[in-house]
PDB file of C-alpha atoms in Angstrom:
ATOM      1  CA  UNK A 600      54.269 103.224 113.243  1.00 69.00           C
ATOM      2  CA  UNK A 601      51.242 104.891 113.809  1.00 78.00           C
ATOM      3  CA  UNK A 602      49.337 105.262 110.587  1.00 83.00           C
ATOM      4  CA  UNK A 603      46.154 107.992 110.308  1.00 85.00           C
ATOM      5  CA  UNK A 604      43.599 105.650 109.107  1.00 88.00           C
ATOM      6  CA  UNK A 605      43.806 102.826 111.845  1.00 90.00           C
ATOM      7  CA  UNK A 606      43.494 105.725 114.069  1.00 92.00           C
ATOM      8  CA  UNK A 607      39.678 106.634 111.955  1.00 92.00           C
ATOM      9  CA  UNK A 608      38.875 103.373 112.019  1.00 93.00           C
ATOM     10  CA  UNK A 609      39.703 102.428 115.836  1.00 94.00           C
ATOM     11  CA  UNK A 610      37.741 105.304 117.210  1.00 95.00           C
ATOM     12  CA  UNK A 611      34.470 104.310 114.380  1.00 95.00           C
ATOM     13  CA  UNK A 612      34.911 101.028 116.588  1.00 94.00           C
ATOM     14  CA  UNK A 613      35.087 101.825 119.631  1.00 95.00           C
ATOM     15  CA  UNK A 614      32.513 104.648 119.834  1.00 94.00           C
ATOM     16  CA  UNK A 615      30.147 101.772 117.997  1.00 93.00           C
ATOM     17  CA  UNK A 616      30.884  98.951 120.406  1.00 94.00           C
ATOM     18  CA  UNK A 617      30.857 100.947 123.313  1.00 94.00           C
ATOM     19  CA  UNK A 618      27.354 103.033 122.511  1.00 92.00           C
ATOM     20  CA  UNK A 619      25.705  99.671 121.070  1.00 92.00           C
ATOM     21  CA  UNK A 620      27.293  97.087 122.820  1.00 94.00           C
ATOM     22  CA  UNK A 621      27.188  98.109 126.243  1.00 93.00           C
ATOM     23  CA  UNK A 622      31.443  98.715 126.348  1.00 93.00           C
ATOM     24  CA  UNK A 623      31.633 101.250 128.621  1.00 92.00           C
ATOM     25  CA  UNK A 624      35.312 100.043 129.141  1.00 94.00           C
ATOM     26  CA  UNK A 625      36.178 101.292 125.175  1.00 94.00           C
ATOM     27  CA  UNK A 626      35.462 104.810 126.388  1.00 95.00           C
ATOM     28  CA  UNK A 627      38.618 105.282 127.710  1.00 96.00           C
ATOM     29  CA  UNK A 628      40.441 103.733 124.900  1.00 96.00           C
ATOM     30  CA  UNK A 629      37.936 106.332 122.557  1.00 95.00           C
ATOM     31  CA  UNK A 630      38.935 109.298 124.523  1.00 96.00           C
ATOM     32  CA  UNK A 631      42.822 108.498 124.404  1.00 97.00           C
ATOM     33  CA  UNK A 632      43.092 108.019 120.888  1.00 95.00           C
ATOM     34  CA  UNK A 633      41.102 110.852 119.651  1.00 95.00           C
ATOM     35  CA  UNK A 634      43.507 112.699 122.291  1.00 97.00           C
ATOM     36  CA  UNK A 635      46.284 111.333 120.049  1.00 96.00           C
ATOM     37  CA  UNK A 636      44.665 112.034 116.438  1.00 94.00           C
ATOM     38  CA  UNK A 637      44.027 115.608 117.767  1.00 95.00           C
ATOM     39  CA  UNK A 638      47.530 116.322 118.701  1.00 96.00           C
ATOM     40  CA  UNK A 639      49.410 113.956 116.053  1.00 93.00           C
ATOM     41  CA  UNK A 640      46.949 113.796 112.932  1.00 91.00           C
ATOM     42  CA  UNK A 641      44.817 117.016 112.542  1.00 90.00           C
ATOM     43  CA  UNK A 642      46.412 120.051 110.895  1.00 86.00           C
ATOM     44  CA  UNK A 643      44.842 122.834 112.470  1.00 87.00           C
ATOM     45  CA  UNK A 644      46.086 125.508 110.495  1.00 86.00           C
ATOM     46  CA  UNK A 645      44.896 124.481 106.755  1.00 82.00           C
ATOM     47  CA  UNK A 646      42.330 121.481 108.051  1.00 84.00           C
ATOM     48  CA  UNK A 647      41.950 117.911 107.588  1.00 84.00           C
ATOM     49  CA  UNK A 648      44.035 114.927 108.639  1.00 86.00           C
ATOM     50  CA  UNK A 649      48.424 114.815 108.028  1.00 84.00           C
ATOM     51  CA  UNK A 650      49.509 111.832 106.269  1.00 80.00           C
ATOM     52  CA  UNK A 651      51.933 111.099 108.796  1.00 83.00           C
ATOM     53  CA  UNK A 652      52.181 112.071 113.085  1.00 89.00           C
ATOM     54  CA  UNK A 653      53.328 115.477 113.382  1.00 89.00           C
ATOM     55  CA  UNK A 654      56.009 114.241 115.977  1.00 91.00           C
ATOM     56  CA  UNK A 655      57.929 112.051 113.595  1.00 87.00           C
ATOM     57  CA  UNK A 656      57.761 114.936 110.886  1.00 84.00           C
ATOM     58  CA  UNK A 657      59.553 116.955 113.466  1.00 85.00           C
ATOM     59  CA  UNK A 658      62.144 114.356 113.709  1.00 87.00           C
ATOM     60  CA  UNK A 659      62.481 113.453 110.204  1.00 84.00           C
ATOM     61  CA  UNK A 660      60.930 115.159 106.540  1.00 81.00           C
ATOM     62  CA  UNK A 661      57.260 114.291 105.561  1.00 77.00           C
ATOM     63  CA  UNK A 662      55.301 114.576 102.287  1.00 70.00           C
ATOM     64  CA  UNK A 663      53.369 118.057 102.788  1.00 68.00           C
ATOM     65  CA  UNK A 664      50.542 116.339 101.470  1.00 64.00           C
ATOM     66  CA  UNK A 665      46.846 115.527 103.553  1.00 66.00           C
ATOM     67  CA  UNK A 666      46.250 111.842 103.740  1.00 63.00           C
ATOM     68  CA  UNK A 667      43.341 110.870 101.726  1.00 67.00           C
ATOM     69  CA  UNK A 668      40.610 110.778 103.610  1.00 64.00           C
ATOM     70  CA  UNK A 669      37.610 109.454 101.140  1.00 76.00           C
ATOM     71  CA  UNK A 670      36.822 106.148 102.832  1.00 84.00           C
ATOM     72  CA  UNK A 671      38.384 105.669 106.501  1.00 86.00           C
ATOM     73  CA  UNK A 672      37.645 109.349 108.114  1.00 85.00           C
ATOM     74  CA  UNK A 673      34.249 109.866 105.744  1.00 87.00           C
ATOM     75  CA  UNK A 674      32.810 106.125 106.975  1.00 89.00           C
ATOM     76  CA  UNK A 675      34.673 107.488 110.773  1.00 90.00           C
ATOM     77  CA  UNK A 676      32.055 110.455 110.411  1.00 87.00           C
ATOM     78  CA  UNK A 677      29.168 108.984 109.269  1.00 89.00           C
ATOM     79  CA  UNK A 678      29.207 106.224 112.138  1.00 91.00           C
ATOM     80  CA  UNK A 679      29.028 109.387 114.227  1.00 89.00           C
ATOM     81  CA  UNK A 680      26.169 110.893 112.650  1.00 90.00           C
ATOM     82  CA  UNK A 681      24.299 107.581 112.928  1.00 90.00           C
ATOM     83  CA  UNK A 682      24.821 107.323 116.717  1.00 90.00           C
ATOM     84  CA  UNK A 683      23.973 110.347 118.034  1.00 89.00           C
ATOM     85  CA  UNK A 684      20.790 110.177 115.858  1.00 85.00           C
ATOM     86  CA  UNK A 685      21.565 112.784 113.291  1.00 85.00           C
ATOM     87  CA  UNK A 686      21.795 110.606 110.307  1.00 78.00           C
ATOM     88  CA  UNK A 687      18.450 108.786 108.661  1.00 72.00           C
ATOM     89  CA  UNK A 688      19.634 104.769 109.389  1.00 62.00           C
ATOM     90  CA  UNK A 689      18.020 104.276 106.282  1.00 65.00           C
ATOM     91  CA  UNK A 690      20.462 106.110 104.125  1.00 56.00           C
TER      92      UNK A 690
END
């Protein structure tokens, strides 16, 4: 089962290993999965992340409910911020 917060946490990863690691290879990986979270995980009609892949809630009900995001997608953002140099690496 895909879940939506290995997904965050995966792509915080890889974007950090392959920027500060020299990974070039985890690019790929990067580029497929936030493929995935775009088409499975973000609800572009009301924002934010789905608690569950939109292609099993066409198969089968879902909670209408947006996963909660605090930690996983907020720590997922900041490690963003902090590589491309937009975020103080003191805070």
């Amino acid at each position: 089962e895909k879940i939506w917060w290995v997904q965050s946490e995966f792509l915080r990863a890889a974007l950090r290993y392959a920027l500060k690691h020299n990974r070039a290879d985890l690019l790929a990986l990067f580029d497929q999965t936030l493929t995935f979270v775009r088409a499975e995980f973000l609800d572009t009609e009301h924002g934010g992340w789905t608690s569950r892949p939109k292609s099993e809630c066409a198969t089968r009900a879902c909670p209408d409910a947006q996963a909660d995001v605090g930690y996983h997608i907020g720590a997922m953002h900041m490690e963003v911020l902090a590589l491309s140099g937009a975020l103080d690496p003191k805070h």
